[in-house]
């Protein structure tokens, strides 16, 4: 195996040689640092969510970028994954516990006609539907499912309207784990649900909305040895942020002026924002692009939070949109804080 250009070593490089194992959990509000996460991934001090922080960083940015490119030439499944090839910015996971389906590596398309219609010089789209189960959820699920496997869980579970359940069921099956899906009555994507059933998930339809499914699931994981795989799981956020890292690599580390993403429970938005901050702070990129979140008019509590309350108050709405993936009445799963300081 040859060393990548710019690596300050003459020895062959392994997949894990550059891995930084200093990542630790931290509450996004009070800053407490638990040694491990509770079953519901809530801070035991204040009840808010947890994130991963990477306080120590000793990698040379050009050498690390060269290593990430070099890994594409290797046959190791971790190197071929568009998530695990960036593992220096992920929580440390032993290779024997990694569950991967070759996720990531999604294309970036030029959209010249759309750019012309919008009055833009350049418009590009990163097609996250090219993941194994046809959604970006796979990038987060590979990391979170691997965490469940590492901790010895036999059951994983999620509340879902479609994409999350399909992704979870696929990775659980790959890792020889059982999966449980809670779905709201009549408010789901049947095509995605069929994937979950094909992968052997136990599926329960409840007479409630998505948020009701989340409440019941939280009670379940507190009482039983079941691993929660919704976006409150900080491992999900870590995996999903690699889409932004891969995007910067595709743009030769020159950030665009603007990144636009849809907003459901805002986990993906938070993941992308977190990645951008980490890349800037570690001198992988030189500046931050503007990040915008689009919500359906009938399911827009985050828009209303910013527009009506200046971001200080989050009011639930009665969700009404044909876009089942973002038909979520409360954004109480992943508070959107993409540009707070990660120090």
mmCIF file of C-alpha atoms in Angstrom:
data_model
loop_
_atom_site.group_PDB
_atom_site.id
_atom_site.type_symbol
_atom_site.label_atom_id
_atom_site.label_comp_id
_atom_site.label_asym_id
_atom_site.label_seq_id
_atom_site.Cartn_x
_atom_site.Cartn_y
_atom_site.Cartn_z
ATOM 1 C CA UNK A 1 0.000 0.000 0.000
ATOM 2 C CA UNK A 2 1.585 3.278 -0.984
ATOM 3 C CA UNK A 3 1.498 6.346 1.256
ATOM 4 C CA UNK A 4 -0.696 9.215 -0.037
ATOM 5 C CA UNK A 5 0.928 12.328 -1.387
ATOM 6 C CA UNK A 6 1.854 14.678 1.415
ATOM 7 C CA UNK A 7 1.842 12.124 4.232
ATOM 8 C CA UNK A 8 4.719 12.702 6.588
ATOM 9 C CA UNK A 9 5.645 9.034 6.875
ATOM 10 C CA UNK A 10 7.494 6.395 4.909
ATOM 11 C CA UNK A 11 5.556 3.484 6.445
ATOM 12 C CA UNK A 12 2.427 2.125 4.758
ATOM 13 C CA UNK A 13 -0.753 3.769 6.028
ATOM 14 C CA UNK A 14 -3.490 1.740 7.700
ATOM 15 C CA UNK A 15 -7.168 2.656 7.714
ATOM 16 C CA UNK A 16 -7.028 3.645 11.377
ATOM 17 C CA UNK A 17 -3.581 5.290 11.521
ATOM 18 C CA UNK A 18 -4.961 8.802 11.545
ATOM 19 C CA UNK A 19 -7.975 8.055 13.773
ATOM 20 C CA UNK A 20 -8.423 10.530 16.630
ATOM 21 C CA UNK A 21 -9.957 8.775 19.646
ATOM 22 C CA UNK A 22 -10.412 11.928 21.744
ATOM 23 C CA UNK A 23 -14.096 12.453 20.875
ATOM 24 C CA UNK A 24 -16.369 12.773 23.898
ATOM 25 C CA UNK A 25 -20.055 13.409 24.560
ATOM 26 C CA UNK A 26 -21.196 16.851 25.651
ATOM 27 C CA UNK A 27 -24.588 18.410 26.384
ATOM 28 C CA UNK A 28 -25.464 21.079 23.822
ATOM 29 C CA UNK A 29 -26.949 23.328 26.546
ATOM 30 C CA UNK A 30 -25.226 22.920 29.907
ATOM 31 C CA UNK A 31 -21.916 21.544 28.601
ATOM 32 C CA UNK A 32 -21.775 18.567 30.955
ATOM 33 C CA UNK A 33 -19.639 15.667 29.716
ATOM 34 C CA UNK A 34 -21.187 12.280 30.569
ATOM 35 C CA UNK A 35 -18.974 9.223 30.303
ATOM 36 C CA UNK A 36 -21.754 7.491 28.377
ATOM 37 C CA UNK A 37 -25.175 8.329 27.004
ATOM 38 C CA UNK A 38 -28.485 7.492 28.665
ATOM 39 C CA UNK A 39 -30.860 5.203 26.785
ATOM 40 C CA UNK A 40 -32.858 8.187 25.478
ATOM 41 C CA UNK A 41 -29.697 10.223 24.705
ATOM 42 C CA UNK A 42 -30.786 13.050 26.987
ATOM 43 C CA UNK A 43 -28.524 14.937 29.344
ATOM 44 C CA UNK A 44 -29.103 13.699 32.889
ATOM 45 C CA UNK A 45 -28.403 17.208 34.235
ATOM 46 C CA UNK A 46 -30.683 19.413 32.121
ATOM 47 C CA UNK A 47 -32.576 17.045 29.806
ATOM 48 C CA UNK A 48 -31.269 18.462 26.536
ATOM 49 C CA UNK A 49 -29.516 16.531 23.781
ATOM 50 C CA UNK A 50 -25.930 15.351 23.501
ATOM 51 C CA UNK A 51 -23.354 15.891 20.791
ATOM 52 C CA UNK A 52 -19.822 14.717 20.119
ATOM 53 C CA UNK A 53 -16.940 17.138 20.573
ATOM 54 C CA UNK A 54 -13.409 16.732 19.238
ATOM 55 C CA UNK A 55 -11.237 18.945 21.472
ATOM 56 C CA UNK A 56 -7.893 17.571 20.378
ATOM 57 C CA UNK A 57 -6.681 17.869 16.816
ATOM 58 C CA UNK A 58 -3.171 17.177 15.587
ATOM 59 C CA UNK A 59 -3.703 16.304 11.918
ATOM 60 C CA UNK A 60 -2.115 18.209 9.065
ATOM 61 C CA UNK A 61 -5.011 19.312 6.789
ATOM 62 C CA UNK A 62 -3.279 18.707 3.404
ATOM 63 C CA UNK A 63 -2.030 15.264 4.481
ATOM 64 C CA UNK A 64 -5.454 14.311 5.819
ATOM 65 C CA UNK A 65 -7.184 15.394 2.599
ATOM 66 C CA UNK A 66 -4.690 13.321 0.624
ATOM 67 C CA UNK A 67 -5.347 10.305 2.851
ATOM 68 C CA UNK A 68 -9.101 10.581 2.296
ATOM 69 C CA UNK A 69 -8.578 10.597 -1.457
ATOM 70 C CA UNK A 70 -6.105 7.703 -1.241
ATOM 71 C CA UNK A 71 -8.602 5.542 0.617
ATOM 72 C CA UNK A 72 -10.832 5.513 -2.446
ATOM 73 C CA UNK A 73 -8.245 3.280 -4.099
ATOM 74 C CA UNK A 74 -8.303 0.672 -1.323
ATOM 75 C CA UNK A 75 -10.505 -2.420 -1.218
ATOM 76 C CA UNK A 76 -11.182 -2.260 2.512
ATOM 77 C CA UNK A 77 -14.975 -1.750 3.039
ATOM 78 C CA UNK A 78 -14.328 1.079 5.483
ATOM 79 C CA UNK A 79 -12.200 2.907 2.934
ATOM 80 C CA UNK A 80 -14.835 2.408 0.247
ATOM 81 C CA UNK A 81 -17.575 3.874 2.450
ATOM 82 C CA UNK A 82 -18.257 7.559 1.869
ATOM 83 C CA UNK A 83 -18.762 7.838 5.630
ATOM 84 C CA UNK A 84 -16.009 5.763 7.226
ATOM 85 C CA UNK A 85 -13.304 7.046 4.922
ATOM 86 C CA UNK A 86 -13.654 10.315 6.877
ATOM 87 C CA UNK A 87 -13.368 8.524 10.215
ATOM 88 C CA UNK A 88 -10.915 11.051 11.678
ATOM 89 C CA UNK A 89 -13.985 13.254 12.236
ATOM 90 C CA UNK A 90 -16.110 10.417 13.658
ATOM 91 C CA UNK A 91 -16.266 8.766 17.097
ATOM 92 C CA UNK A 92 -13.791 5.910 17.297
ATOM 93 C CA UNK A 93 -15.363 2.553 16.388
ATOM 94 C CA UNK A 94 -13.429 -0.748 16.185
ATOM 95 C CA UNK A 95 -13.477 -2.138 12.651
ATOM 96 C CA UNK A 96 -15.031 -5.429 13.747
ATOM 97 C CA UNK A 97 -18.169 -3.560 14.867
ATOM 98 C CA UNK A 98 -18.614 -1.359 11.804
ATOM 99 C CA UNK A 99 -21.780 -2.074 9.798
ATOM 100 C CA UNK A 100 -21.492 -0.632 6.305
ATOM 101 C CA UNK A 101 -23.388 -0.986 3.042
ATOM 102 C CA UNK A 102 -21.064 1.250 1.040
ATOM 103 C CA UNK A 103 -23.038 4.375 1.888
ATOM 104 C CA UNK A 104 -22.074 7.887 0.859
ATOM 105 C CA UNK A 105 -20.077 8.552 -2.316
ATOM 106 C CA UNK A 106 -23.116 10.332 -3.751
ATOM 107 C CA UNK A 107 -22.738 12.358 -6.964
ATOM 108 C CA UNK A 108 -22.752 16.120 -7.338
ATOM 109 C CA UNK A 109 -24.701 17.183 -10.429
ATOM 110 C CA UNK A 110 -24.452 20.418 -12.385
ATOM 111 C CA UNK A 111 -27.901 21.956 -13.050
ATOM 112 C CA UNK A 112 -27.290 24.556 -15.770
ATOM 113 C CA UNK A 113 -30.921 25.004 -16.864
ATOM 114 C CA UNK A 114 -32.136 25.334 -13.271
ATOM 115 C CA UNK A 115 -29.354 27.829 -12.616
ATOM 116 C CA UNK A 116 -30.418 29.860 -15.645
ATOM 117 C CA UNK A 117 -34.061 29.885 -14.532
ATOM 118 C CA UNK A 118 -33.042 30.945 -11.011
ATOM 119 C CA UNK A 119 -30.710 33.647 -12.306
ATOM 120 C CA UNK A 120 -27.613 32.001 -10.854
ATOM 121 C CA UNK A 121 -24.170 31.473 -12.322
ATOM 122 C CA UNK A 122 -23.901 27.932 -10.928
ATOM 123 C CA UNK A 123 -26.347 25.551 -9.271
ATOM 124 C CA UNK A 124 -25.459 22.027 -8.169
ATOM 125 C CA UNK A 125 -27.353 19.224 -6.438
ATOM 126 C CA UNK A 126 -25.855 16.509 -4.257
ATOM 127 C CA UNK A 127 -28.037 13.446 -4.863
ATOM 128 C CA UNK A 128 -28.347 11.797 -1.453
ATOM 129 C CA UNK A 129 -30.980 9.475 -2.899
ATOM 130 C CA UNK A 130 -28.077 7.469 -4.338
ATOM 131 C CA UNK A 131 -27.448 5.891 -0.930
ATOM 132 C CA UNK A 132 -28.174 2.141 -0.441
ATOM 133 C CA UNK A 133 -31.766 2.579 0.808
ATOM 134 C CA UNK A 134 -32.313 5.731 -1.287
ATOM 135 C CA UNK A 135 -31.978 8.388 1.408
ATOM 136 C CA UNK A 136 -29.350 10.348 3.331
ATOM 137 C CA UNK A 137 -30.396 8.467 6.491
ATOM 138 C CA UNK A 138 -27.906 5.729 5.584
ATOM 139 C CA UNK A 139 -24.945 8.011 6.299
ATOM 140 C CA UNK A 140 -26.035 8.442 9.886
ATOM 141 C CA UNK A 141 -27.393 4.935 10.338
ATOM 142 C CA UNK A 142 -24.084 3.232 9.571
ATOM 143 C CA UNK A 143 -22.433 5.031 12.516
ATOM 144 C CA UNK A 144 -25.354 4.658 14.936
ATOM 145 C CA UNK A 145 -26.002 0.998 14.080
ATOM 146 C CA UNK A 146 -22.299 0.293 14.508
ATOM 147 C CA UNK A 147 -22.488 1.874 17.964
ATOM 148 C CA UNK A 148 -25.410 -0.413 18.854
ATOM 149 C CA UNK A 149 -23.427 -3.416 17.649
ATOM 150 C CA UNK A 150 -20.358 -2.353 19.619
ATOM 151 C CA UNK A 151 -22.449 -2.061 22.797
ATOM 152 C CA UNK A 152 -23.946 -5.511 22.332
ATOM 153 C CA UNK A 153 -27.579 -4.578 21.662
ATOM 154 C CA UNK A 154 -29.777 -7.203 20.030
ATOM 155 C CA UNK A 155 -32.690 -4.829 19.316
ATOM 156 C CA UNK A 156 -32.738 -1.403 17.693
ATOM 157 C CA UNK A 157 -35.809 0.779 17.211
ATOM 158 C CA UNK A 158 -37.070 3.998 15.668
ATOM 159 C CA UNK A 159 -40.205 6.028 15.082
ATOM 160 C CA UNK A 160 -40.525 6.787 11.398
ATOM 161 C CA UNK A 161 -42.666 7.898 8.495
ATOM 162 C CA UNK A 162 -40.477 6.049 5.991
ATOM 163 C CA UNK A 163 -36.817 6.745 5.315
ATOM 164 C CA UNK A 164 -35.473 6.160 8.814
ATOM 165 C CA UNK A 165 -37.248 2.834 9.165
ATOM 166 C CA UNK A 166 -35.967 1.557 5.821
ATOM 167 C CA UNK A 167 -32.416 2.549 6.665
ATOM 168 C CA UNK A 168 -32.509 1.184 10.202
ATOM 169 C CA UNK A 169 -33.967 -2.153 9.101
ATOM 170 C CA UNK A 170 -31.307 -2.559 6.410
ATOM 171 C CA UNK A 171 -28.380 -1.879 8.734
ATOM 172 C CA UNK A 172 -29.872 -3.951 11.544
ATOM 173 C CA UNK A 173 -30.230 -6.908 9.175
ATOM 174 C CA UNK A 174 -26.670 -6.440 7.991
ATOM 175 C CA UNK A 175 -25.465 -6.460 11.603
ATOM 176 C CA UNK A 176 -27.616 -9.455 12.628
ATOM 177 C CA UNK A 177 -29.769 -7.333 14.951
ATOM 178 C CA UNK A 178 -33.562 -7.211 15.320
ATOM 179 C CA UNK A 179 -35.376 -3.976 14.465
ATOM 180 C CA UNK A 180 -38.629 -2.402 15.684
ATOM 181 C CA UNK A 181 -40.432 0.369 13.781
ATOM 182 C CA UNK A 182 -43.227 2.524 15.250
ATOM 183 C CA UNK A 183 -45.249 4.343 12.604
ATOM 184 C CA UNK A 184 -48.133 6.843 12.852
ATOM 185 C CA UNK A 185 -51.449 5.639 11.489
ATOM 186 C CA UNK A 186 -51.953 6.443 7.807
ATOM 187 C CA UNK A 187 -49.131 9.020 7.602
ATOM 188 C CA UNK A 188 -46.269 7.091 6.095
ATOM 189 C CA UNK A 189 -44.484 6.363 2.854
ATOM 190 C CA UNK A 190 -45.646 2.873 1.896
ATOM 191 C CA UNK A 191 -42.750 2.377 -0.483
ATOM 192 C CA UNK A 192 -40.284 2.999 2.326
ATOM 193 C CA UNK A 193 -42.278 0.874 4.752
ATOM 194 C CA UNK A 194 -42.089 -2.021 2.313
ATOM 195 C CA UNK A 195 -38.293 -1.835 2.540
ATOM 196 C CA UNK A 196 -38.495 -2.166 6.322
ATOM 197 C CA UNK A 197 -40.699 -5.229 5.992
ATOM 198 C CA UNK A 198 -38.399 -6.744 3.377
ATOM 199 C CA UNK A 199 -35.477 -6.370 5.801
ATOM 200 C CA UNK A 200 -37.440 -8.132 8.535
ATOM 201 C CA UNK A 201 -38.388 -5.237 10.813
ATOM 202 C CA UNK A 202 -41.177 -5.714 13.340
ATOM 203 C CA UNK A 203 -43.542 -2.867 12.432
ATOM 204 C CA UNK A 204 -46.251 -1.455 14.722
ATOM 205 C CA UNK A 205 -48.764 1.133 13.520
ATOM 206 C CA UNK A 206 -50.003 3.341 16.368
ATOM 207 C CA UNK A 207 -53.104 5.506 16.610
ATOM 208 C CA UNK A 208 -51.151 8.694 17.069
ATOM 209 C CA UNK A 209 -48.965 11.111 15.130
ATOM 210 C CA UNK A 210 -45.200 10.974 14.675
ATOM 211 C CA UNK A 211 -44.529 12.783 17.939
ATOM 212 C CA UNK A 212 -46.766 10.316 19.758
ATOM 213 C CA UNK A 213 -44.671 7.479 18.344
ATOM 214 C CA UNK A 214 -41.534 9.221 19.619
ATOM 215 C CA UNK A 215 -42.980 9.537 23.131
ATOM 216 C CA UNK A 216 -43.888 5.848 23.265
ATOM 217 C CA UNK A 217 -40.500 4.847 21.878
ATOM 218 C CA UNK A 218 -38.693 6.904 24.521
ATOM 219 C CA UNK A 219 -40.617 5.082 27.235
ATOM 220 C CA UNK A 220 -39.725 1.748 25.657
ATOM 221 C CA UNK A 221 -35.981 2.358 25.489
ATOM 222 C CA UNK A 222 -35.911 3.525 29.112
ATOM 223 C CA UNK A 223 -37.419 0.213 30.244
ATOM 224 C CA UNK A 224 -36.012 -2.378 27.848
ATOM 225 C CA UNK A 225 -32.590 -3.160 26.308
ATOM 226 C CA UNK A 226 -33.503 -1.491 23.013
ATOM 227 C CA UNK A 227 -31.178 0.946 21.234
ATOM 228 C CA UNK A 228 -32.778 4.165 19.956
ATOM 229 C CA UNK A 229 -31.910 5.045 16.353
ATOM 230 C CA UNK A 230 -33.836 8.264 15.731
ATOM 231 C CA UNK A 231 -31.933 11.504 15.133
ATOM 232 C CA UNK A 232 -31.663 12.284 18.851
ATOM 233 C CA UNK A 233 -28.892 9.699 18.732
ATOM 234 C CA UNK A 234 -25.658 11.753 18.398
ATOM 235 C CA UNK A 235 -24.011 8.974 16.385
ATOM 236 C CA UNK A 236 -26.611 9.611 13.673
ATOM 237 C CA UNK A 237 -25.600 13.267 13.472
ATOM 238 C CA UNK A 238 -21.923 12.347 13.221
ATOM 239 C CA UNK A 239 -22.541 10.056 10.268
ATOM 240 C CA UNK A 240 -24.817 12.501 8.483
ATOM 241 C CA UNK A 241 -22.276 15.305 8.693
ATOM 242 C CA UNK A 242 -19.987 13.392 6.314
ATOM 243 C CA UNK A 243 -22.237 14.484 3.419
ATOM 244 C CA UNK A 244 -20.924 18.013 3.968
ATOM 245 C CA UNK A 245 -17.322 16.795 4.204
ATOM 246 C CA UNK A 246 -17.729 14.842 0.970
ATOM 247 C CA UNK A 247 -19.346 17.874 -0.669
ATOM 248 C CA UNK A 248 -16.378 20.069 0.218
ATOM 249 C CA UNK A 249 -14.019 17.440 -1.172
ATOM 250 C CA UNK A 250 -16.011 17.379 -4.425
ATOM 251 C CA UNK A 251 -15.731 21.183 -4.581
ATOM 252 C CA UNK A 252 -11.956 20.965 -4.016
ATOM 253 C CA UNK A 253 -12.424 22.409 -0.525
ATOM 254 C CA UNK A 254 -13.793 25.707 -1.816
ATOM 255 C CA UNK A 255 -17.143 26.266 -0.017
ATOM 256 C CA UNK A 256 -20.112 27.388 -2.103
ATOM 257 C CA UNK A 257 -21.881 30.644 -1.336
ATOM 258 C CA UNK A 258 -25.038 28.878 -0.219
ATOM 259 C CA UNK A 259 -26.193 25.395 0.865
ATOM 260 C CA UNK A 260 -29.929 24.646 0.904
ATOM 261 C CA UNK A 261 -31.468 21.620 2.628
ATOM 262 C CA UNK A 262 -35.048 20.543 3.478
ATOM 263 C CA UNK A 263 -36.011 20.607 7.154
ATOM 264 C CA UNK A 264 -37.944 17.826 8.850
ATOM 265 C CA UNK A 265 -36.752 17.172 12.398
ATOM 266 C CA UNK A 266 -33.671 19.262 11.528
ATOM 267 C CA UNK A 267 -31.156 16.521 12.240
ATOM 268 C CA UNK A 268 -29.606 16.786 8.775
ATOM 269 C CA UNK A 269 -29.455 20.572 8.980
ATOM 270 C CA UNK A 270 -27.701 20.360 12.339
ATOM 271 C CA UNK A 271 -25.288 17.708 11.039
ATOM 272 C CA UNK A 272 -24.303 19.812 8.034
ATOM 273 C CA UNK A 273 -23.851 22.915 10.185
ATOM 274 C CA UNK A 274 -21.719 20.976 12.663
ATOM 275 C CA UNK A 275 -19.527 19.628 9.868
ATOM 276 C CA UNK A 276 -18.978 23.072 8.382
ATOM 277 C CA UNK A 277 -17.905 24.486 11.731
ATOM 278 C CA UNK A 278 -15.560 21.594 12.429
ATOM 279 C CA UNK A 279 -13.978 21.851 8.985
ATOM 280 C CA UNK A 280 -13.442 25.589 9.356
ATOM 281 C CA UNK A 281 -11.996 25.262 12.863
ATOM 282 C CA UNK A 282 -9.602 22.558 11.664
ATOM 283 C CA UNK A 283 -8.551 24.595 8.628
ATOM 284 C CA UNK A 284 -10.010 22.156 6.109
ATOM 285 C CA UNK A 285 -12.036 25.048 4.629
ATOM 286 C CA UNK A 286 -11.389 28.758 4.818
ATOM 287 C CA UNK A 287 -14.892 30.139 5.306
ATOM 288 C CA UNK A 288 -18.493 29.207 6.100
ATOM 289 C CA UNK A 289 -21.229 29.201 3.454
ATOM 290 C CA UNK A 290 -24.755 30.374 4.165
ATOM 291 C CA UNK A 291 -27.020 27.495 5.205
ATOM 292 C CA UNK A 292 -30.782 27.691 4.544
ATOM 293 C CA UNK A 293 -33.524 25.267 5.612
ATOM 294 C CA UNK A 294 -36.721 24.852 3.624
ATOM 295 C CA UNK A 295 -39.954 23.735 5.308
ATOM 296 C CA UNK A 296 -43.413 23.016 3.926
ATOM 297 C CA UNK A 297 -45.928 25.742 4.758
ATOM 298 C CA UNK A 298 -48.121 23.173 6.490
ATOM 299 C CA UNK A 299 -45.320 21.877 8.739
ATOM 300 C CA UNK A 300 -43.134 24.852 9.580
ATOM 301 C CA UNK A 301 -42.565 25.221 13.342
ATOM 302 C CA UNK A 302 -38.886 26.094 12.873
ATOM 303 C CA UNK A 303 -39.743 28.825 10.349
ATOM 304 C CA UNK A 304 -42.314 30.203 12.766
ATOM 305 C CA UNK A 305 -39.865 29.962 15.640
ATOM 306 C CA UNK A 306 -37.422 32.225 13.805
ATOM 307 C CA UNK A 307 -39.965 34.484 12.092
ATOM 308 C CA UNK A 308 -42.348 35.061 14.985
ATOM 309 C CA UNK A 309 -40.278 34.472 18.110
ATOM 310 C CA UNK A 310 -36.721 35.288 17.058
ATOM 311 C CA UNK A 311 -35.665 31.719 17.710
ATOM 312 C CA UNK A 312 -36.594 31.887 21.401
ATOM 313 C CA UNK A 313 -39.814 29.874 21.387
ATOM 314 C CA UNK A 314 -40.909 26.716 19.592
ATOM 315 C CA UNK A 315 -44.656 26.255 19.090
ATOM 316 C CA UNK A 316 -46.119 22.957 17.822
ATOM 317 C CA UNK A 317 -48.273 23.009 14.688
ATOM 318 C CA UNK A 318 -50.785 20.597 13.238
ATOM 319 C CA UNK A 319 -48.704 19.220 10.391
ATOM 320 C CA UNK A 320 -50.447 19.180 7.007
ATOM 321 C CA UNK A 321 -48.307 18.368 3.982
ATOM 322 C CA UNK A 322 -48.067 15.618 1.382
ATOM 323 C CA UNK A 323 -44.335 15.354 2.108
ATOM 324 C CA UNK A 324 -44.527 12.556 4.673
ATOM 325 C CA UNK A 325 -40.835 12.763 5.570
ATOM 326 C CA UNK A 326 -41.290 16.268 7.053
ATOM 327 C CA UNK A 327 -44.818 15.866 8.449
ATOM 328 C CA UNK A 328 -43.584 16.417 11.992
ATOM 329 C CA UNK A 329 -45.573 18.623 14.344
ATOM 330 C CA UNK A 330 -42.886 19.472 16.893
ATOM 331 C CA UNK A 331 -39.192 19.934 16.269
ATOM 332 C CA UNK A 332 -38.351 18.720 19.771
ATOM 333 C CA UNK A 333 -36.043 15.964 18.552
ATOM 334 C CA UNK A 334 -32.997 17.796 17.288
ATOM 335 C CA UNK A 335 -32.809 21.487 18.252
ATOM 336 C CA UNK A 336 -31.370 23.303 15.255
ATOM 337 C CA UNK A 337 -28.145 24.938 16.414
ATOM 338 C CA UNK A 338 -25.809 24.630 13.431
ATOM 339 C CA UNK A 339 -23.657 27.658 14.097
ATOM 340 C CA UNK A 340 -23.085 27.589 17.836
ATOM 341 C CA UNK A 341 -19.471 27.288 18.950
ATOM 342 C CA UNK A 342 -17.923 23.818 19.081
ATOM 343 C CA UNK A 343 -14.991 24.605 21.372
#
